[in-house]
Amino acid sequence: QVQLVESGGGLVQVGGSLRLSCTAPRTIFSAYVMGWYRQAPAKQRELVALQTTGSITDYADSVKGRFTISRDDAKNTVYLQMDSLKPEDTAVYYCAARRPSSAWGIWNYWGQGTQVTVSL
């Protein structure tokens, strides 16, 4: 069984910062594209950021300049550093992994999510 494990969610004030972590099995982490999705109540799931096994990254327009995705190969961990948080960032955040050979838009493995709430 493949398990992606997210952590780091919580409650923060507007303008605050939070760092999410996602750990994957080495065989997955070393060969898959890693990404972060989020889903707010009554909204569709949206891709926030991704990073390949190289150094290629991509971000949703809504988070560019505020969020940073990074990978630590030694720890099989991908991070999402979130700065200048806004109320509209409130959502459940999901870690996901995609085989490079998969069709675009298809993500093969998912975590169970971690809640991020931005208040005040």
XYZ file of N, CA, C and O in Angstrom:
480
model
N 0.831 -1.176 0.000
C 0.000 0.000 0.000
C 0.880 1.246 0.000
O 1.769 1.382 0.841
N 0.607 2.172 -0.923
C 1.326 3.429 -0.997
C 0.635 4.443 -0.099
O -0.587 4.620 -0.173
N 1.415 5.108 0.736
C 0.869 6.091 1.661
C 1.631 7.408 1.553
O 2.848 7.446 1.746
N 0.913 8.471 1.229
C 1.439 9.820 1.313
C 0.899 10.444 2.590
O -0.301 10.382 2.854
N 1.767 11.054 3.381
C 1.390 11.569 4.683
C 1.663 13.064 4.744
O 2.820 13.490 4.670
N 0.596 13.853 4.901
C 0.718 15.305 5.031
C 0.711 15.713 6.499
O 0.109 15.046 7.341
N 1.347 16.848 6.776
C 1.310 17.439 8.098
C 1.594 18.929 7.983
O 2.029 19.405 6.939
N 1.350 19.669 9.056
C 1.692 21.072 9.112
C 0.530 22.034 9.013
O 0.727 23.245 9.134
N -0.678 21.535 8.790
C -1.834 22.409 8.738
C -2.152 22.999 10.094
O -1.641 22.553 11.121
N -3.005 24.024 10.088
C -3.382 24.658 11.335
C -4.131 25.946 11.114
O -4.563 26.256 10.002
N -4.274 26.710 12.184
C -4.983 27.988 12.178
C -3.978 29.125 12.276
O -3.156 29.149 13.197
N -4.045 30.063 11.330
C -3.133 31.210 11.318
C -3.900 32.478 11.013
O -4.992 32.451 10.446
N -3.313 33.622 11.381
C -3.896 34.920 11.081
C -3.611 35.330 9.640
O -2.666 34.848 9.013
N -4.444 36.223 9.142
C -4.184 36.829 7.840
C -2.771 37.419 7.828
O -2.359 38.093 8.772
N -2.025 37.149 6.760
C -0.662 37.625 6.646
C 0.372 36.718 7.268
O 1.578 36.969 7.123
N -0.066 35.676 7.931
C 0.846 34.750 8.574
C 1.425 33.729 7.615
O 1.166 33.756 6.411
N 2.204 32.803 8.172
C 2.892 31.788 7.379
C 2.661 30.400 7.953
O 2.401 30.231 9.149
N 2.786 29.413 7.082
C 2.625 28.023 7.471
C 3.423 27.172 6.497
O 3.527 27.521 5.313
N 3.994 26.066 6.965
C 4.708 25.147 6.092
C 4.094 23.760 6.177
O 4.027 23.171 7.255
N 3.670 23.249 5.037
C 3.133 21.903 4.946
C 4.224 20.933 4.515
O 5.123 21.292 3.752
N 4.134 19.697 4.997
C 5.083 18.653 4.638
C 4.342 17.435 4.119
O 3.227 17.144 4.549
N 4.972 16.715 3.209
C 4.417 15.474 2.679
C 5.542 14.480 2.478
O 6.504 14.769 1.760
N 5.416 13.322 3.102
C 6.417 12.275 2.986
C 5.857 11.110 2.176
O 4.721 10.688 2.393
N 6.658 10.602 1.254
C 6.259 9.505 0.381
C 7.300 8.397 0.423
O 8.455 8.643 0.785
N 6.931 7.166 0.057
C 7.936 6.112 -0.070
C 9.020 6.517 -1.049
O 8.758 7.207 -2.036
N 10.239 6.083 -0.784
C 11.376 6.486 -1.597
C 11.178 6.167 -3.076
O 11.530 6.977 -3.935
N 10.620 4.994 -3.372
C 10.443 4.599 -4.762
C 9.474 5.517 -5.497
O 9.573 5.679 -6.714
N 8.534 6.087 -4.788
C 7.597 7.040 -5.366
C 8.237 8.414 -5.477
O 8.232 9.047 -6.535
N 8.813 8.871 -4.385
C 9.354 10.218 -4.324
C 10.465 10.439 -5.351
O 10.556 11.508 -5.954
N 11.295 9.436 -5.557
C 12.465 9.590 -6.414
C 12.123 9.624 -7.897
O 12.946 10.059 -8.700
N 10.934 9.177 -8.275
C 10.606 9.027 -9.682
C 9.331 9.741 -10.116
O 9.013 9.738 -11.306
N 8.604 10.337 -9.185
C 7.312 10.939 -9.483
C 7.354 12.460 -9.373
O 8.139 13.030 -8.616
N 6.490 13.085 -10.144
C 6.188 14.493 -9.931
C 5.374 14.611 -8.637
O 4.435 13.847 -8.419
N 5.736 15.546 -7.789
C 5.020 15.781 -6.545
C 4.283 17.109 -6.620
O 4.793 18.080 -7.189
N 3.091 17.142 -6.042
C 2.301 18.358 -6.101
C 1.402 18.542 -4.901
O 1.237 17.646 -4.073
N 0.830 19.739 -4.826
C -0.124 20.086 -3.785
C -1.417 20.573 -4.421
O -1.392 21.454 -5.292
N -2.527 19.988 -3.992
C -3.860 20.449 -4.345
C -4.530 21.016 -3.104
O -4.108 20.762 -1.976
N -5.598 21.781 -3.327
C -6.417 22.221 -2.205
C -7.886 22.219 -2.620
O -8.222 22.342 -3.789
N -8.753 22.063 -1.618
C -10.185 22.089 -1.860
C -10.882 22.802 -0.712
O -10.790 22.378 0.440
N -11.571 23.883 -1.041
C -12.364 24.626 -0.081
C -13.811 24.163 -0.160
O -14.235 23.605 -1.179
N -14.589 24.383 0.904
C -16.000 23.985 0.873
C -16.735 24.588 -0.320
O -16.581 25.764 -0.629
N -17.518 23.765 -0.995
C -18.333 24.181 -2.134
C -17.511 24.628 -3.338
O -18.037 25.267 -4.245
N -16.227 24.295 -3.359
C -15.381 24.634 -4.492
C -14.706 23.387 -5.058
O -14.574 22.371 -4.381
N -14.285 23.486 -6.310
C -13.586 22.393 -6.954
C -12.152 22.288 -6.437
O -11.550 23.276 -6.023
N -11.622 21.078 -6.473
C -10.231 20.858 -6.130
C -9.340 21.548 -7.166
O -9.597 21.449 -8.372
N -8.307 22.243 -6.712
C -7.433 22.958 -7.622
C -5.966 22.661 -7.323
O -5.571 22.488 -6.166
N -5.176 22.620 -8.373
C -3.744 22.409 -8.243
C -3.089 23.708 -7.793
O -3.249 24.745 -8.436
N -2.326 23.635 -6.708
C -1.663 24.799 -6.140
C -0.231 24.916 -6.633
O 0.218 25.995 -7.033
N 0.511 23.814 -6.585
C 1.924 23.836 -6.950
C 2.400 22.432 -7.257
O 1.825 21.451 -6.779
N 3.464 22.327 -8.055
C 4.097 21.038 -8.312
C 5.586 21.216 -8.518
O 6.065 22.309 -8.822
N 6.311 20.116 -8.336
C 7.739 20.113 -8.608
C 8.139 18.742 -9.119
O 7.755 17.720 -8.545
N 8.924 18.712 -10.193
C 9.405 17.459 -10.752
C 10.585 16.941 -9.947
O 11.046 17.575 -8.991
N 11.093 15.772 -10.341
C 12.290 15.230 -9.698
C 13.511 16.082 -10.005
O 14.522 15.963 -9.319
N 13.409 16.927 -11.024
C 14.434 17.913 -11.292
C 14.135 19.177 -10.511
O 13.790 19.143 -9.338
N 14.241 20.303 -11.167
C 14.022 21.585 -10.503
C 12.916 22.394 -11.167
O 12.859 23.617 -11.000
N 12.041 21.738 -11.911
C 10.955 22.422 -12.589
C 9.780 22.580 -11.627
O 9.315 21.600 -11.043
N 9.308 23.801 -11.465
C 8.172 24.087 -10.593
C 7.099 24.840 -11.349
O 7.357 25.464 -12.377
N 5.876 24.777 -10.824
C 4.768 25.523 -11.389
C 3.799 25.857 -10.264
O 3.672 25.092 -9.304
N 3.123 27.006 -10.395
C 2.216 27.479 -9.359
C 0.934 28.005 -9.969
O 0.928 28.523 -11.087
N -0.147 27.887 -9.204
C -1.375 28.555 -9.582
C -1.180 30.064 -9.502
O -0.436 30.562 -8.653
N -1.849 30.798 -10.386
C -1.711 32.252 -10.394
C -2.077 32.868 -9.043
O -1.486 33.876 -8.633
N -3.020 32.266 -8.346
C -3.499 32.819 -7.091
C -2.472 32.761 -5.962
O -2.621 33.465 -4.963
N -1.434 31.943 -6.108
C -0.450 31.795 -5.040
C 0.957 32.198 -5.457
O 1.867 32.181 -4.625
N 1.154 32.567 -6.708
C 2.487 32.957 -7.170
C 3.018 34.130 -6.355
O 2.312 35.095 -6.101
N 4.267 34.013 -5.950
C 4.893 35.043 -5.137
C 4.653 34.881 -3.657
O 5.301 35.575 -2.857
N 3.745 33.991 -3.262
C 3.438 33.780 -1.853
C 3.774 32.368 -1.383
O 4.154 32.183 -0.225
N 3.617 31.374 -2.252
C 3.869 29.974 -1.903
C 5.132 29.487 -2.598
O 5.441 29.901 -3.723
N 5.842 28.566 -1.940
C 7.040 27.970 -2.509
C 7.036 26.468 -2.261
O 6.897 26.027 -1.120
N 7.183 25.679 -3.327
C 7.289 24.237 -3.196
C 8.756 23.840 -3.282
O 9.522 24.431 -4.051
N 9.155 22.856 -2.491
C 10.529 22.377 -2.509
C 10.571 20.903 -2.145
O 9.631 20.375 -1.549
N 11.669 20.245 -2.513
C 11.846 18.817 -2.244
C 13.134 18.585 -1.480
O 14.159 19.193 -1.765
N 13.077 17.672 -0.515
C 14.252 17.211 0.210
C 14.415 15.731 -0.108
O 13.723 14.885 0.455
N 15.325 15.416 -1.023
C 15.480 14.040 -1.483
C 15.941 13.104 -0.371
O 15.549 11.938 -0.334
N 16.764 13.594 0.543
C 17.273 12.759 1.622
C 16.165 12.321 2.569
O 16.257 11.258 3.192
N 15.120 13.134 2.696
C 14.020 12.835 3.604
C 12.761 12.348 2.898
O 11.752 12.096 3.552
N 12.816 12.211 1.573
C 11.644 11.816 0.785
C 10.444 12.700 1.110
O 9.317 12.215 1.264
N 10.686 13.988 1.196
C 9.677 14.929 1.657
C 9.562 16.117 0.711
O 10.573 16.652 0.252
N 8.328 16.509 0.436
C 8.054 17.723 -0.313
C 7.372 18.713 0.628
O 6.548 18.326 1.463
N 7.734 19.991 0.499
C 7.207 21.033 1.364
C 6.417 22.053 0.553
O 6.664 22.255 -0.635
N 5.480 22.686 1.224
C 4.809 23.855 0.675
C 4.895 24.963 1.712
O 4.207 24.919 2.738
N 5.769 25.936 1.456
C 5.894 27.099 2.317
C 4.866 28.134 1.882
O 4.878 28.565 0.728
N 3.992 28.525 2.790
C 2.911 29.453 2.490
C 3.107 30.727 3.301
O 3.084 30.695 4.530
N 3.296 31.837 2.603
C 3.491 33.138 3.232
C 2.377 34.088 2.812
O 1.687 33.860 1.819
N 2.225 35.169 3.559
C 1.213 36.186 3.256
C -0.158 35.557 3.045
O -0.861 35.848 2.075
N -0.554 34.716 3.966
C -1.788 33.949 3.808
C -3.021 34.841 3.842
O -3.073 35.836 4.573
N -3.998 34.462 3.039
C -5.255 35.182 2.909
C -6.411 34.272 3.303
O -6.285 33.050 3.252
N -7.558 34.849 3.676
C -8.713 34.004 4.014
C -9.092 33.035 2.900
O -9.526 31.911 3.189
N -8.935 33.440 1.647
C -9.277 32.569 0.533
C -8.333 31.382 0.371
O -8.585 30.489 -0.442
N -7.243 31.355 1.133
C -6.362 30.196 1.150
C -6.896 29.087 2.047
O -6.344 27.977 2.046
N -7.931 29.364 2.817
C -8.520 28.360 3.695
C -9.036 27.182 2.875
O -9.846 27.352 1.965
N -8.561 25.979 3.198
C -8.928 24.785 2.445
C -8.278 23.572 3.078
O -7.412 23.702 3.948
N -8.687 22.405 2.629
C -7.949 21.189 2.915
C -6.896 21.034 1.828
O -7.213 21.079 0.638
N -5.656 20.853 2.230
C -4.549 20.726 1.293
C -4.133 19.269 1.181
O -3.949 18.584 2.192
N -3.983 18.797 -0.053
C -3.656 17.405 -0.339
C -2.332 17.293 -1.067
O -2.085 18.012 -2.041
N -1.502 16.385 -0.618
C -0.296 16.004 -1.331
C -0.649 14.968 -2.392
O -1.506 14.108 -2.169
N -0.010 15.034 -3.548
C -0.279 14.091 -4.622
C 1.002 13.766 -5.382
O 1.946 14.556 -5.394
N 1.018 12.598 -6.026
C 2.167 12.146 -6.795
C 1.706 11.645 -8.153
O 0.679 10.958 -8.258
N 2.473 11.965 -9.194
C 2.118 11.595 -10.557
C 3.302 10.971 -11.268
O 4.402 11.527 -11.263
N 3.081 9.797 -11.887
C 4.101 9.186 -12.728
C 4.338 10.068 -13.949
O 3.386 10.545 -14.566
N 5.591 10.282 -14.315
C 5.855 11.066 -15.535
C 5.187 10.484 -16.774
O 4.860 11.243 -17.697
N 4.973 9.177 -16.810
C 4.349 8.530 -17.963
C 2.829 8.666 -17.979
O 2.198 8.331 -18.990
N 2.233 9.127 -16.900
C 0.786 9.283 -16.841
C 0.335 10.431 -17.724
O 1.085 11.378 -17.978
N -0.900 10.351 -18.190
C -1.468 11.446 -18.966
C -1.552 12.693 -18.105
O -1.742 12.619 -16.889
N -1.411 13.851 -18.742
C -1.510 15.106 -18.011
C -2.863 15.209 -17.320
O -3.896 14.902 -17.902
N -2.845 15.627 -16.057
C -4.067 15.731 -15.273
C -4.369 14.507 -14.439
O -5.272 14.552 -13.611
N -3.631 13.424 -14.628
C -3.836 12.192 -13.880
C -2.794 12.099 -12.772
O -1.595 12.060 -13.038
N -3.254 12.053 -11.538
C -2.383 11.910 -10.374
C -2.644 10.552 -9.741
O -3.788 10.194 -9.474
N -1.590 9.794 -9.499
C -1.693 8.383 -9.163
C -1.886 8.101 -7.679
O -2.520 7.102 -7.317
N -1.347 8.951 -6.823
C -1.415 8.738 -5.386
C -1.768 10.026 -4.678
O -1.358 11.113 -5.097
N -2.509 9.880 -3.585
C -3.003 11.027 -2.826
C -2.844 10.815 -1.336
O -2.962 9.688 -0.841
N -2.586 11.904 -0.622
C -2.657 11.881 0.821
C -4.080 12.116 1.292
O -5.002 12.296 0.490
N -4.275 12.118 2.604
C -5.608 12.270 3.173
C -5.971 13.715 3.491
O -7.116 13.993 3.840
N -5.036 14.623 3.361
C -5.322 16.033 3.513
C -4.980 16.588 4.883
O -4.993 15.879 5.884
N -4.680 17.886 4.907
C -4.440 18.606 6.148
C -5.132 19.966 6.056
O -5.054 20.646 5.035
N -5.826 20.358 7.118
C -6.644 21.567 7.111
C -5.798 22.807 7.357
O -5.001 22.851 8.297
N -5.995 23.818 6.517
C -5.397 25.132 6.704
C -6.525 26.147 6.833
O -7.384 26.236 5.954
N -6.529 26.898 7.927
C -7.548 27.909 8.162
C -6.876 29.249 8.428
O -6.025 29.351 9.312
N -7.269 30.269 7.660
C -6.719 31.609 7.797
C -7.831 32.511 8.313
O -8.874 32.663 7.668
N -7.620 33.125 9.463
C -8.660 33.901 10.132
C -8.208 35.318 10.436
O -7.045 35.682 10.248
N -9.152 36.107 10.944
C -8.970 37.517 11.318
C -8.727 38.385 10.093
O -9.617 38.791 9.401
